[in-house]
Tab-separated table of C-alpha atoms and ligand atoms in Angstrom:
chain	number	residue	atom	x	y	z
A	218	MET	CA	-0.070	-5.251	-6.101
A	219	THR	CA	2.587	-2.600	-5.561
A	220	LEU	CA	1.822	-0.289	-2.648
A	221	LEU	CA	4.904	1.902	-2.504
A	222	THR	CA	7.880	2.533	-4.758
A	223	THR	CA	10.716	4.978	-4.448
A	224	HIS	CA	12.646	5.926	-7.582
A	225	ASN	CA	16.211	7.112	-7.281
A	226	LEU	CA	15.264	8.777	-3.983
A	227	GLU	CA	17.695	11.340	-2.606
A	228	SER	CA	17.429	13.240	0.640
A	229	TYR	CA	19.334	16.159	2.120
A	230	TYR	CA	19.837	17.961	5.411
A	231	GLY	CA	20.808	21.349	4.004
A	232	ASP	CA	23.883	20.654	1.868
A	233	PHE	CA	24.479	17.247	3.422
A	234	GLN	CA	23.237	14.381	1.240
A	235	ALA	CA	21.938	11.510	3.408
A	236	LEU	CA	20.243	9.274	0.783
A	237	PHE	CA	21.601	8.409	-2.674
A	238	GLY	CA	19.448	6.796	-5.374
A	239	VAL	CA	17.306	4.622	-3.086
A	240	ASP	CA	14.884	2.298	-4.949
A	241	VAL	CA	12.500	0.428	-2.668
A	242	THR	CA	9.314	-1.471	-3.536
A	243	ILE	CA	6.698	-2.614	-1.043
A	244	ASN	CA	3.829	-4.802	-2.195
A	245	GLU	CA	0.430	-5.014	-0.524
A	246	GLY	CA	0.441	-7.546	2.278
A	247	GLU	CA	4.211	-7.545	2.740
A	248	THR	CA	6.276	-6.984	5.850
A	249	ILE	CA	9.532	-5.288	4.918
A	250	ALA	CA	12.475	-4.747	7.264
A	251	ILE	CA	15.138	-2.111	6.787
A	252	ILE	CA	18.392	-2.865	8.535
A	253	GLY	CA	21.654	-0.979	8.732
A	254	SER	CA	24.093	0.422	11.269
A	255	ASN	CA	23.896	3.828	12.998
A	256	GLY	CA	23.796	6.656	10.509
A	257	ALA	CA	23.057	4.418	7.501
A	258	GLY	CA	20.015	6.516	6.563
A	259	LYS	CA	17.119	4.369	7.828
A	260	SER	CA	15.341	7.116	9.778
A	261	THR	CA	16.036	9.603	7.003
A	262	PHE	CA	14.285	7.249	4.589
A	263	LEU	CA	11.180	7.145	6.831
A	264	ARG	CA	11.255	10.916	7.351
A	265	THR	CA	11.364	11.394	3.582
A	266	LEU	CA	8.469	8.989	2.987
A	267	THR	CA	6.330	10.787	5.550
A	268	GLY	CA	7.003	14.270	4.178
A	269	LEU	CA	9.188	15.511	7.042
A	270	LEU	CA	12.022	15.892	4.516
A	271	SER	CA	11.306	17.082	0.993
A	272	SER	CA	11.788	15.072	-2.187
A	273	PRO	CA	10.822	15.421	-5.868
A	274	THR	CA	7.157	14.558	-6.503
A	275	ASP	CA	7.778	11.508	-8.706
A	276	SER	CA	10.435	9.980	-6.477
A	277	ILE	CA	7.796	8.416	-4.174
A	278	VAL	CA	4.681	6.704	-5.530
A	279	PHE	CA	2.229	5.436	-2.937
A	280	ASP	CA	-0.984	3.638	-3.812
A	281	GLY	CA	-0.701	4.839	-7.418
A	282	GLU	CA	-0.113	8.502	-6.548
A	283	ALA	CA	3.120	10.528	-6.660
A	284	ILE	CA	3.502	11.866	-3.122
A	285	GLY	CA	7.087	13.178	-2.927
A	286	GLY	CA	7.185	16.582	-1.251
A	287	ILE	CA	3.612	16.432	0.060
A	288	ALA	CA	3.199	17.841	3.594
A	289	ALA	CA	3.399	15.358	6.472
A	290	ASN	CA	-0.186	15.949	7.654
A	291	GLU	CA	-1.552	15.230	4.164
A	292	ILE	CA	0.477	12.051	3.891
A	293	VAL	CA	-1.259	10.565	6.937
A	294	GLY	CA	-4.574	11.153	5.165
A	295	LYS	CA	-3.293	9.168	2.183
A	296	GLY	CA	-2.700	6.103	4.330
A	297	LEU	CA	0.918	6.253	5.478
A	298	ALA	CA	1.458	6.384	9.237
A	299	MET	CA	4.628	6.335	11.294
A	300	VAL	CA	5.454	4.956	14.740
A	301	PRO	CA	8.336	7.306	15.532
A	302	GLU	CA	11.581	6.309	17.200
A	303	GLY	CA	11.235	7.034	20.924
A	304	ARG	CA	7.395	6.684	20.842
A	305	ARG	CA	6.711	10.400	21.507
A	306	LEU	CA	3.469	10.010	23.469
A	307	PHE	CA	1.718	13.086	24.791
A	308	PRO	CA	2.724	12.771	28.459
A	309	SER	CA	-0.169	14.685	30.012
A	310	LEU	CA	-2.792	12.691	28.084
A	311	SER	CA	-4.240	9.303	28.980
A	312	VAL	CA	-3.752	6.154	26.922
A	313	GLU	CA	-7.199	6.605	25.427
A	314	GLU	CA	-6.621	10.281	24.602
A	315	ASN	CA	-3.294	9.450	22.940
A	316	LEU	CA	-5.114	6.928	20.769
A	317	ILE	CA	-7.956	9.308	19.907
A	318	ILE	CA	-5.447	11.897	18.661
A	319	GLY	CA	-4.170	9.341	16.155
A	320	GLY	CA	-7.627	9.114	14.597
A	321	TYR	CA	-7.859	12.743	13.528
A	322	SER	CA	-7.407	11.981	9.815
A	323	GLU	CA	-10.785	10.178	9.734
A	324	ARG	CA	-9.740	7.765	7.011
A	325	PRO	CA	-12.278	4.959	6.869
A	326	GLY	CA	-10.978	1.529	7.831
A	327	PRO	CA	-10.997	-1.245	10.388
A	328	TRP	CA	-9.072	0.416	13.214
A	329	THR	CA	-11.058	1.761	16.157
A	330	ILE	CA	-10.113	2.138	19.803
A	331	GLU	CA	-11.931	-1.113	20.601
A	332	ARG	CA	-10.026	-2.958	17.859
A	333	ILE	CA	-6.751	-1.625	19.261
A	334	PHE	CA	-7.764	-2.765	22.746
A	335	ASP	CA	-8.349	-6.238	21.209
A	336	LEU	CA	-4.817	-6.146	19.815
A	337	PHE	CA	-3.292	-4.895	23.102
A	338	PRO	CA	-5.660	-5.877	25.958
A	339	ILE	CA	-3.360	-4.332	28.590
A	340	LEU	CA	-4.088	-0.904	27.101
A	341	LYS	CA	-7.786	-1.349	27.830
A	342	GLU	CA	-6.981	-1.969	31.488
A	343	ARG	CA	-4.770	1.130	31.511
A	344	ARG	CA	-6.956	3.299	29.308
A	345	ASN	CA	-7.190	6.125	31.858
A	346	HIS	CA	-3.535	6.118	32.892
A	347	PRO	CA	-1.268	8.894	31.617
A	348	GLY	CA	1.083	7.700	28.871
A	349	THR	CA	4.105	8.252	31.098
A	350	ALA	CA	2.762	5.890	33.813
A	351	LEU	CA	3.210	2.934	31.457
A	352	SER	CA	6.166	0.620	30.974
A	353	GLY	CA	8.328	1.095	27.881
A	354	GLY	CA	6.637	-1.816	26.120
A	355	GLN	CA	3.155	-0.498	26.892
A	356	GLN	CA	4.160	2.960	25.648
A	357	GLN	CA	5.313	1.323	22.424
A	358	MET	CA	1.901	-0.366	22.134
A	359	VAL	CA	0.202	3.032	22.495
A	360	ALA	CA	2.501	4.496	19.829
A	361	ILE	CA	1.595	1.646	17.454
A	362	GLY	CA	-2.104	1.954	18.296
A	363	ARG	CA	-2.032	5.713	17.776
A	364	ALA	CA	-0.566	5.233	14.283
A	365	LEU	CA	-3.129	2.518	13.469
A	366	MET	CA	-5.967	4.863	14.439
A	367	SER	CA	-5.369	6.722	11.156
A	368	ASN	CA	-6.223	3.480	9.326
A	369	PRO	CA	-2.992	3.337	7.336
A	370	LYS	CA	-2.399	1.112	4.325
A	371	LEU	CA	1.252	1.097	5.293
A	372	LEU	CA	2.557	1.339	8.854
A	373	LEU	CA	6.147	2.539	9.225
A	374	CYS	CA	7.817	1.536	12.506
A	375	ASP	CA	11.124	3.146	13.470
A	376	GLU	CA	13.143	0.923	15.831
A	377	ILE	CA	10.236	-0.330	17.901
A	378	SER	CA	12.498	-2.624	19.940
A	379	LEU	CA	14.938	0.071	21.006
A	380	GLY	CA	15.545	-0.039	24.761
A	381	LEU	CA	13.095	-2.876	25.437
A	382	ALA	CA	13.817	-6.256	27.070
A	383	PRO	CA	13.788	-9.294	24.728
A	384	ILE	CA	10.572	-10.688	26.206
A	385	ILE	CA	8.808	-7.357	25.637
A	386	ILE	CA	10.167	-7.120	22.099
A	387	LYS	CA	8.645	-10.536	21.445
A	388	ASP	CA	5.260	-9.289	22.758
A	389	ILE	CA	5.404	-6.228	20.535
A	390	TYR	CA	6.308	-8.173	17.409
A	391	GLU	CA	3.517	-10.661	18.097
A	392	CYS	CA	1.040	-7.921	17.171
A	393	LEU	CA	2.236	-7.865	13.552
A	394	PRO	CA	0.060	-10.742	12.251
A	395	GLY	CA	-3.036	-9.039	13.749
A	396	ILE	CA	-2.107	-5.815	11.975
A	397	MET	CA	-1.471	-7.568	8.657
A	398	ALA	CA	-4.776	-9.431	8.997
A	399	GLU	CA	-6.580	-6.089	8.738
A	400	GLY	CA	-4.878	-5.418	5.393
A	401	THR	CA	-2.187	-3.076	6.706
A	402	SER	CA	1.301	-3.603	5.253
A	403	VAL	CA	4.243	-2.982	7.558
A	404	LEU	CA	7.731	-1.593	7.192
A	405	VAL	CA	10.001	-1.922	10.233
A	406	VAL	CA	13.367	-0.304	10.747
A	407	GLU	CA	15.289	-2.687	12.951
A	408	GLN	CA	18.908	-2.700	14.118
A	409	ASP	CA	18.652	-6.294	15.330
A	410	ILE	CA	19.400	-8.374	12.228
A	411	ASN	CA	17.918	-11.614	13.611
A	412	GLN	CA	14.706	-9.874	14.579
A	413	ALA	CA	14.452	-8.297	11.120
A	414	LEU	CA	15.034	-11.604	9.360
A	415	SER	CA	12.491	-13.439	11.499
A	416	VAL	CA	9.581	-11.025	10.939
A	417	SER	CA	9.984	-9.905	7.335
A	418	ASP	CA	9.148	-11.143	3.839
A	419	ARG	CA	12.034	-9.111	2.431
A	420	ILE	CA	14.795	-6.944	3.828
A	421	TYR	CA	16.686	-3.950	2.533
A	422	CYS	CA	20.064	-3.185	4.051
A	423	PHE	CA	21.169	0.453	4.046
A	424	GLN	CA	24.770	1.546	4.198
A	425	GLU	CA	25.966	5.141	3.925
A	426	GLY	CA	22.674	6.279	2.423
A	427	LYS	CA	22.496	3.567	-0.261
A	428	ILE	CA	20.915	0.133	-0.487
A	429	SER	CA	23.721	-2.361	-0.062
A	430	LEU	CA	21.591	-5.534	-0.195
A	431	GLU	CA	17.990	-6.628	-0.685
A	432	GLY	CA	16.207	-9.960	-0.773
A	433	ALA	CA	14.090	-12.482	1.096
A	434	PRO	CA	15.639	-13.723	4.354
A	435	GLY	CA	15.892	-17.300	3.040
A	436	GLU	CA	17.839	-16.175	-0.033
A	437	LEU	CA	20.543	-14.253	1.803
A	438	SER	CA	23.587	-15.746	3.511
A	439	ARG	CA	24.950	-14.482	6.822
A	440	ASP	CA	28.157	-13.443	5.068
A	441	GLN	CA	26.252	-11.390	2.519
A	442	ILE	CA	24.263	-9.682	5.256
A	443	SER	CA	27.345	-8.943	7.394
A	444	ALA	CA	29.175	-7.499	4.404
A	445	ALA	CA	26.193	-5.325	3.477
A	446	TYR	CA	25.593	-4.220	7.084
A	447	PHE	CA	29.125	-3.524	8.236
A	448	GLY	CA	30.692	-2.804	4.867
A	449	VAL	CA	33.451	-5.405	5.302
B	787	ATP	P1	20.252	5.481	13.668
B	787	ATP	O1	20.091	4.041	13.838
B	787	ATP	O2	21.421	6.040	14.410
B	787	ATP	O3	18.992	6.285	13.838
B	787	ATP	P2	19.912	5.808	10.807
B	787	ATP	O4	20.280	4.702	9.879
B	787	ATP	O5	18.478	6.020	11.096
B	787	ATP	O6	20.740	5.648	12.137
B	787	ATP	P3	19.894	8.532	9.985
B	787	ATP	O7	19.443	9.082	11.301
B	787	ATP	O8	18.921	8.470	8.882
B	787	ATP	O9	20.548	7.112	10.180
B	787	ATP	O10	21.169	9.391	9.523
B	787	ATP	C1	21.715	9.334	8.205
B	787	ATP	C2	22.773	10.425	8.055
B	787	ATP	O11	22.144	11.709	8.138
B	787	ATP	C3	23.836	10.401	9.148
B	787	ATP	O12	25.069	10.758	8.564
B	787	ATP	C4	23.372	11.456	10.110
B	787	ATP	O13	24.465	12.046	10.797
B	787	ATP	C5	22.705	12.475	9.204
B	787	ATP	N1	21.616	13.172	9.884
B	787	ATP	C6	20.556	12.619	10.516
B	787	ATP	N2	19.740	13.564	11.015
B	787	ATP	C7	20.309	14.764	10.675
B	787	ATP	C8	19.953	16.127	10.899
B	787	ATP	N3	18.823	16.452	11.549
B	787	ATP	N4	20.777	17.064	10.413
B	787	ATP	C9	21.910	16.755	9.729
B	787	ATP	N5	22.299	15.478	9.486
B	787	ATP	C10	21.511	14.503	9.948
């Protein structure tokens, strides 16, 4: 079943148009990766989905409801949650408090603090530490857990591997099957093409605010992906 569709989605920063006619579909149970170089419009796409940038009502349909232009706090309540680029933990709060804040929307669902500690056992050990006393990878786990606490149907992850060592990136991505098993679909924005291809059912490549390529990893050649990514 279709979970999210965007129809001819456009997005602007003032007069500057950053997205042009973007059509994306995400089905329930899918992991989708969005790839593209710096400035291609990946973060803008996520900001538009989550109501941080405005869009016409019918341009985004989520779970059968037109949600374009709805305020960001209401969107969380509808089941869309974002793990922002740079994690943005509350530095003076503990791991546990950061997680509790994520649960404010009170949507029913499988995700509780204990379930998140099952997914990331290290966070249970560190539950009373301030967010800033954690390693980058552990902070990323808190950011993912905080988003899951709102019991989203779709989890949007913006560059979760940025600045992390390969071994830590592997640890982080290993949580995806556990998240999917609870019925949460996942969209990752990922600059690392190999990482994106290895975790996703389908990818969309963005270039200059448009979709330059889409398809399942097995259907796309390296040449096609390079051309779509770098525009050569
Ligand atoms: P990155 O990997 O660098 O985050 P991205 O694919 O996420 O790249 P966006 O951040 O979505 O790209 O940027 C898309 C376009 O919008 C770029 O031309 C960028 O300069 C512009 N842009 C992004 N944020 C703003 C802003 N706050 N104000 C004006 N223009 C912006």
